[in-house]
PDB file of C-alpha atoms and ligand atoms in Angstrom:
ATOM      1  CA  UNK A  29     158.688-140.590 -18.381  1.00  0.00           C
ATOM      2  CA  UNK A  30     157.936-143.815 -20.348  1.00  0.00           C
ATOM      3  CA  UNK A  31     157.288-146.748 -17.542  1.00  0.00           C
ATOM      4  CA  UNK A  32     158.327-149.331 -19.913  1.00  0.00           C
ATOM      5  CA  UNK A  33     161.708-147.677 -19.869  1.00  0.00           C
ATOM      6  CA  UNK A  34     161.510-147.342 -16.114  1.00  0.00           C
ATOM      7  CA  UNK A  35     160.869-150.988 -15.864  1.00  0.00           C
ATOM      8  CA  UNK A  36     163.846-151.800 -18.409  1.00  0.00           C
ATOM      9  CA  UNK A  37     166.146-149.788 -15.868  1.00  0.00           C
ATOM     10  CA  UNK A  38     164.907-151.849 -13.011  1.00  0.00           C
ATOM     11  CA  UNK A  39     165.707-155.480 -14.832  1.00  0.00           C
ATOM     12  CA  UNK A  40     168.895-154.213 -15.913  1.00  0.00           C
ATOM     13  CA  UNK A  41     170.044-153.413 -12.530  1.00  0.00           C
ATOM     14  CA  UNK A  42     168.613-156.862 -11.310  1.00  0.00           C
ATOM     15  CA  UNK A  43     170.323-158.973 -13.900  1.00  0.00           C
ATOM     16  CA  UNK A  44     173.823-156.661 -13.198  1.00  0.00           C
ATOM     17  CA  UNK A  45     173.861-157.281  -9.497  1.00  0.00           C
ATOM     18  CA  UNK A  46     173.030-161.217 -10.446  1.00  0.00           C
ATOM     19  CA  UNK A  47     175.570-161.293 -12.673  1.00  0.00           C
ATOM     20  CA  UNK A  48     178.487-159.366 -10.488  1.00  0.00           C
ATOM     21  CA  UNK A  49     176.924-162.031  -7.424  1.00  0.00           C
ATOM     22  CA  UNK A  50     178.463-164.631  -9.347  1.00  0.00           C
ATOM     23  CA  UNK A  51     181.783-163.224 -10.050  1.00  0.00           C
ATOM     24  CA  UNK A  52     181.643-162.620 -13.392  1.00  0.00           C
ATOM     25  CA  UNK A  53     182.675-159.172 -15.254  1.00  0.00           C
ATOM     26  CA  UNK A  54     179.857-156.582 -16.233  1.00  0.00           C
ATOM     27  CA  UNK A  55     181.529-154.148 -19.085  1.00  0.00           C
ATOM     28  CA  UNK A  56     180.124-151.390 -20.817  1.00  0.00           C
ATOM     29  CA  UNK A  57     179.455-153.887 -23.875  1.00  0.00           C
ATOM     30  CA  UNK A  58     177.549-156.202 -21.961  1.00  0.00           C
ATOM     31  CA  UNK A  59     175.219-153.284 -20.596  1.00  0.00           C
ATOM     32  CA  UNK A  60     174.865-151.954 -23.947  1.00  0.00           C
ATOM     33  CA  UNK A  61     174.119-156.216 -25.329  1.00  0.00           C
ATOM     34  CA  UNK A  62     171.319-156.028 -22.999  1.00  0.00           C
ATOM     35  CA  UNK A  63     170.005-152.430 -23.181  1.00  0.00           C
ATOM     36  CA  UNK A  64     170.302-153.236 -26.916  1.00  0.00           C
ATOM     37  CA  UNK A  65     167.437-156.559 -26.271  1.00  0.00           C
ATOM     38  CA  UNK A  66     165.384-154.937 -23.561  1.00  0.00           C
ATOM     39  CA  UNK A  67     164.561-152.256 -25.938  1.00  0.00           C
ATOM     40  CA  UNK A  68     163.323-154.613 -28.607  1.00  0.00           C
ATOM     41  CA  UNK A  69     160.675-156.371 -28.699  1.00  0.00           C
ATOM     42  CA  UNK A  70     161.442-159.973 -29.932  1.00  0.00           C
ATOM     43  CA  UNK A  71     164.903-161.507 -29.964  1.00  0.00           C
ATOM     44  CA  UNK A  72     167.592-160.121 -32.512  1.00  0.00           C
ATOM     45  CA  UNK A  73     170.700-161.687 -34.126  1.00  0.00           C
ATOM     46  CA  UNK A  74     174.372-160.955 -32.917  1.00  0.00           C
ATOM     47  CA  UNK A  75     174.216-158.994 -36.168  1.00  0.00           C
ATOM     48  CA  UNK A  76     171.213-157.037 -35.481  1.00  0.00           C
ATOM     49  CA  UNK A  77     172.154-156.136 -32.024  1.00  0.00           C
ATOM     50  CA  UNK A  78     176.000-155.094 -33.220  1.00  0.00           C
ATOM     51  CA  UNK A  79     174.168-152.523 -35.732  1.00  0.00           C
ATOM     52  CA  UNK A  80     171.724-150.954 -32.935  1.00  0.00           C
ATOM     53  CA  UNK A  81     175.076-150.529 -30.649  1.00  0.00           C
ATOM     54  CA  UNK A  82     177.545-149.486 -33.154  1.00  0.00           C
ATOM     55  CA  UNK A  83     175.474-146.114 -33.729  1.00  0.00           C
ATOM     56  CA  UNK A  84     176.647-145.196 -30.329  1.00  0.00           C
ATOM     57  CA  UNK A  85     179.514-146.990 -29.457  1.00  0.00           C
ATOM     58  CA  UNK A  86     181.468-147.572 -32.256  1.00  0.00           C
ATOM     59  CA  UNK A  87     184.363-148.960 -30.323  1.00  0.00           C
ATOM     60  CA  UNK A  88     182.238-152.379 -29.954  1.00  0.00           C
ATOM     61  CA  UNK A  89     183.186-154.207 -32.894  1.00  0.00           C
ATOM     62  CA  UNK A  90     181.169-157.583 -34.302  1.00  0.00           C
ATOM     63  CA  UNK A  91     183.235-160.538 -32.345  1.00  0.00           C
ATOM     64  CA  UNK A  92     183.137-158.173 -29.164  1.00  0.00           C
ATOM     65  CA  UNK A  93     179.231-158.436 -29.200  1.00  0.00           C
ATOM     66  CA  UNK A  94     178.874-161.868 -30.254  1.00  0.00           C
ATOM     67  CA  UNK A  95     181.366-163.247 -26.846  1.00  0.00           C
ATOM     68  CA  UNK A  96     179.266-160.962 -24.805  1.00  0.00           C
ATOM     69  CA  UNK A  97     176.188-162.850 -26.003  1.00  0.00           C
ATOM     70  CA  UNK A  98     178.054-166.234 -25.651  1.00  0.00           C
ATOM     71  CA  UNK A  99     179.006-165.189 -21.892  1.00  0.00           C
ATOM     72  CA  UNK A 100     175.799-163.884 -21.062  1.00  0.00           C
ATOM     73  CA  UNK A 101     174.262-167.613 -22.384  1.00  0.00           C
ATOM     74  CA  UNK A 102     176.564-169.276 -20.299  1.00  0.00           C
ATOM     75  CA  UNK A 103     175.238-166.356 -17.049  1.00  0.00           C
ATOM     76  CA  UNK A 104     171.837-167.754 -17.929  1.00  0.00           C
ATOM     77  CA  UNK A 105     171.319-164.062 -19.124  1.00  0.00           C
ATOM     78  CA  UNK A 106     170.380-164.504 -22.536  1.00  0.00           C
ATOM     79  CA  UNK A 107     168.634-167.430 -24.000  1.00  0.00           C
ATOM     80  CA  UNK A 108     169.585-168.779 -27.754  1.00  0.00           C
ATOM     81  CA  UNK A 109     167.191-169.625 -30.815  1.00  0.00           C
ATOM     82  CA  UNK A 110     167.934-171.050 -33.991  1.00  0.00           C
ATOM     83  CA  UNK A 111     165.705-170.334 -36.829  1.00  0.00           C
ATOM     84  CA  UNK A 112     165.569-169.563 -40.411  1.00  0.00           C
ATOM     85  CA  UNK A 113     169.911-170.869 -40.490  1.00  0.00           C
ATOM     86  CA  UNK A 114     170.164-167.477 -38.040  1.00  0.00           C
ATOM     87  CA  UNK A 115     170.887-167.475 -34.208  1.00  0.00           C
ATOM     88  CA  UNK A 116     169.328-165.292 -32.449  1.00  0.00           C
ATOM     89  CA  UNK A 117     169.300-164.204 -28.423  1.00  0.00           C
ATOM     90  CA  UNK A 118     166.686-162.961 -26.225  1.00  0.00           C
ATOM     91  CA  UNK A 119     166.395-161.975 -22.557  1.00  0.00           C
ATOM     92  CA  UNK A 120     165.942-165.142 -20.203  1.00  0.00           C
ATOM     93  CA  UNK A 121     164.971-163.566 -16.893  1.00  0.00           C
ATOM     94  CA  UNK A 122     161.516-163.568 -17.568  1.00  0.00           C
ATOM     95  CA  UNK A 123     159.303-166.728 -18.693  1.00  0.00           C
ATOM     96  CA  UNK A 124     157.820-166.479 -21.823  1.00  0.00           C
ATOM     97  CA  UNK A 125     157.285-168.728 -25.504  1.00  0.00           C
ATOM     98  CA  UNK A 126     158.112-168.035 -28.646  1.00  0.00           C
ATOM     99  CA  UNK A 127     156.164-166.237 -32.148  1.00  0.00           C
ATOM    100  CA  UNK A 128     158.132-167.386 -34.998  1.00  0.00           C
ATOM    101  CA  UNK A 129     157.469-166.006 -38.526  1.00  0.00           C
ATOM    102  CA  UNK A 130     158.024-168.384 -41.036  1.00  0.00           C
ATOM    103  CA  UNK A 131     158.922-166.338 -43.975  1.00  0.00           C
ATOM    104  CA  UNK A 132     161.710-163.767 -42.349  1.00  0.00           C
ATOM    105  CA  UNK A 133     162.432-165.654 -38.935  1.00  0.00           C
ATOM    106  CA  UNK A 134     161.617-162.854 -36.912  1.00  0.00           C
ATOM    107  CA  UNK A 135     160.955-163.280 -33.112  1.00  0.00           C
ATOM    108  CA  UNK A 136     158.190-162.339 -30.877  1.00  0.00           C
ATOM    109  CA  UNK A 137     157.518-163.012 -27.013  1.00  0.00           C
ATOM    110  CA  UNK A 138     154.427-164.964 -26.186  1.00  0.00           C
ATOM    111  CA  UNK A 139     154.311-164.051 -22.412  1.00  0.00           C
ATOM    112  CA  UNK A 140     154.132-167.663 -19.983  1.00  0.00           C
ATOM    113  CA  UNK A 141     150.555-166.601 -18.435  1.00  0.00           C
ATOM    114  CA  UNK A 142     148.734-166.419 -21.441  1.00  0.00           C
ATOM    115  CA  UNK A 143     149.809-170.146 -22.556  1.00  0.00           C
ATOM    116  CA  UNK A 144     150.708-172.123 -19.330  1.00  0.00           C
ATOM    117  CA  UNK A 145     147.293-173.676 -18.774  1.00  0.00           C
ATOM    118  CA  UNK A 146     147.660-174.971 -21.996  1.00  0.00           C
ATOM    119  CA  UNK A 147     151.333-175.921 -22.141  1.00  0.00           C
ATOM    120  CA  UNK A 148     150.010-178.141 -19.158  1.00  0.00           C
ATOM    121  CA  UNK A 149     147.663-179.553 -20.348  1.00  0.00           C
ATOM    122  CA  UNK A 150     149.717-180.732 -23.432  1.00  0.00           C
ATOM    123  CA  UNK A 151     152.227-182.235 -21.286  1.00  0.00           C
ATOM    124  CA  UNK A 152     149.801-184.495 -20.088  1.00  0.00           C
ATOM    125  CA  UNK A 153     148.306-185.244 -23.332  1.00  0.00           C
ATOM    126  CA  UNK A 154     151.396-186.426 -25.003  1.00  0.00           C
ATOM    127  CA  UNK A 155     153.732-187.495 -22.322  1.00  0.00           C
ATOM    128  CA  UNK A 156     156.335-184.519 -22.374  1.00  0.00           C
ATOM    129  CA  UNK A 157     157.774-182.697 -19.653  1.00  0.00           C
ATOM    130  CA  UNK A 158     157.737-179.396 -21.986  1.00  0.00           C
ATOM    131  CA  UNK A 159     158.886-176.100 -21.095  1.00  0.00           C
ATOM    132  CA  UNK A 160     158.748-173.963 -24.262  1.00  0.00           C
ATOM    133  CA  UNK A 161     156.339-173.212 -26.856  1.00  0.00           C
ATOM    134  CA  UNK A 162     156.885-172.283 -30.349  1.00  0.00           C
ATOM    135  CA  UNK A 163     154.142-171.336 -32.833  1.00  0.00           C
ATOM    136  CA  UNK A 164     155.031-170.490 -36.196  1.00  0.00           C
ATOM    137  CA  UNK A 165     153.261-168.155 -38.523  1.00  0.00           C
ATOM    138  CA  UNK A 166     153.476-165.127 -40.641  1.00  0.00           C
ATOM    139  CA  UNK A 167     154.835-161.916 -38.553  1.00  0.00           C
ATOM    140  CA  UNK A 168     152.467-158.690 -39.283  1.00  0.00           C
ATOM    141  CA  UNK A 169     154.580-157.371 -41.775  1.00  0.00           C
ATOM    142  CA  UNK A 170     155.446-160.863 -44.306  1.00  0.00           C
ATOM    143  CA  UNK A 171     151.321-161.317 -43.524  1.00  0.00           C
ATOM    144  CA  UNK A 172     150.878-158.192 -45.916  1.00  0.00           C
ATOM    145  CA  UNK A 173     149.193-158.627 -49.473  1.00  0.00           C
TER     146      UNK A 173
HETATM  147 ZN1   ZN B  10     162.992-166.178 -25.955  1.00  0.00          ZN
HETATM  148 ZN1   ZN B  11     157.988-162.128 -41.187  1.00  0.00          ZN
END
């Protein structure tokens, strides 16, 4: 059994019962939205995530995916980026800052803990009440000769 799958199962449930606590509608497209993110690392595009899903459920067409993603923004679900002219949405129940490649605008997760002592201590240095980080870069693979 792979434990990072194990955990994936766990926040899934956690983020359905938050979601049906508020009211709101949990479909088999917004399960498969956020299976769909949990499962990669980084954030995708509406685009992205519509390819991984349509392998298996082909009845999910683009627009379907990209109002999930707009509803589960507005649940507090998902979180939005804009980068490189390209939106794209990653999971917002756990704190973290963002890797940004320069050259392909691909995505990683810099997890909270490693750069909250420092995000604090920039806040006080220049005045800001900040909450996010972004460092840009080249991801491993535009970082190739
Ligand atoms: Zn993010
Ligand atoms: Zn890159």
């Amino acid at each position: 059994v792979d434990v990072t799958k194990v955990d994936d199962r766990g926040r899934l449930d956690t983020i359905r019962d938050r979601v049906r606590a508020r009211g709101r509608r949990w479909t088999v497209a917004k399960g498969a939205v956020l299976e769909t993110l949990l499962d990669q690392p980084g954030h995708l595009s509406a685009l992205q995530i519509h390819e991984v899903i349509a392998a298996r459920l082909p009845q999910i067409d683009r627009s379907t995916v990209h109002r999930v993603l707009l509803a589960l923004a507005d649940e507090g679900v998902v979180h939005m980026l804009g980068h490189h002219g390209q939106t794209r949405y990653g999971m917002a129940d756990q704190p973290h800052h963002h890797a940004v490649c320069a050259a392909c605008g691909q995505v990683a997760e810099i997890p909270a803990h490693l750069v909250d002592l420092l995000v604090t201590q920039i806040a006080l240095a220049v005045g800001y009440d900040l909450d996010r980080v972004t460092l840009t870069g080249r991801c491993g693979q535009c970082g190739q000769p």
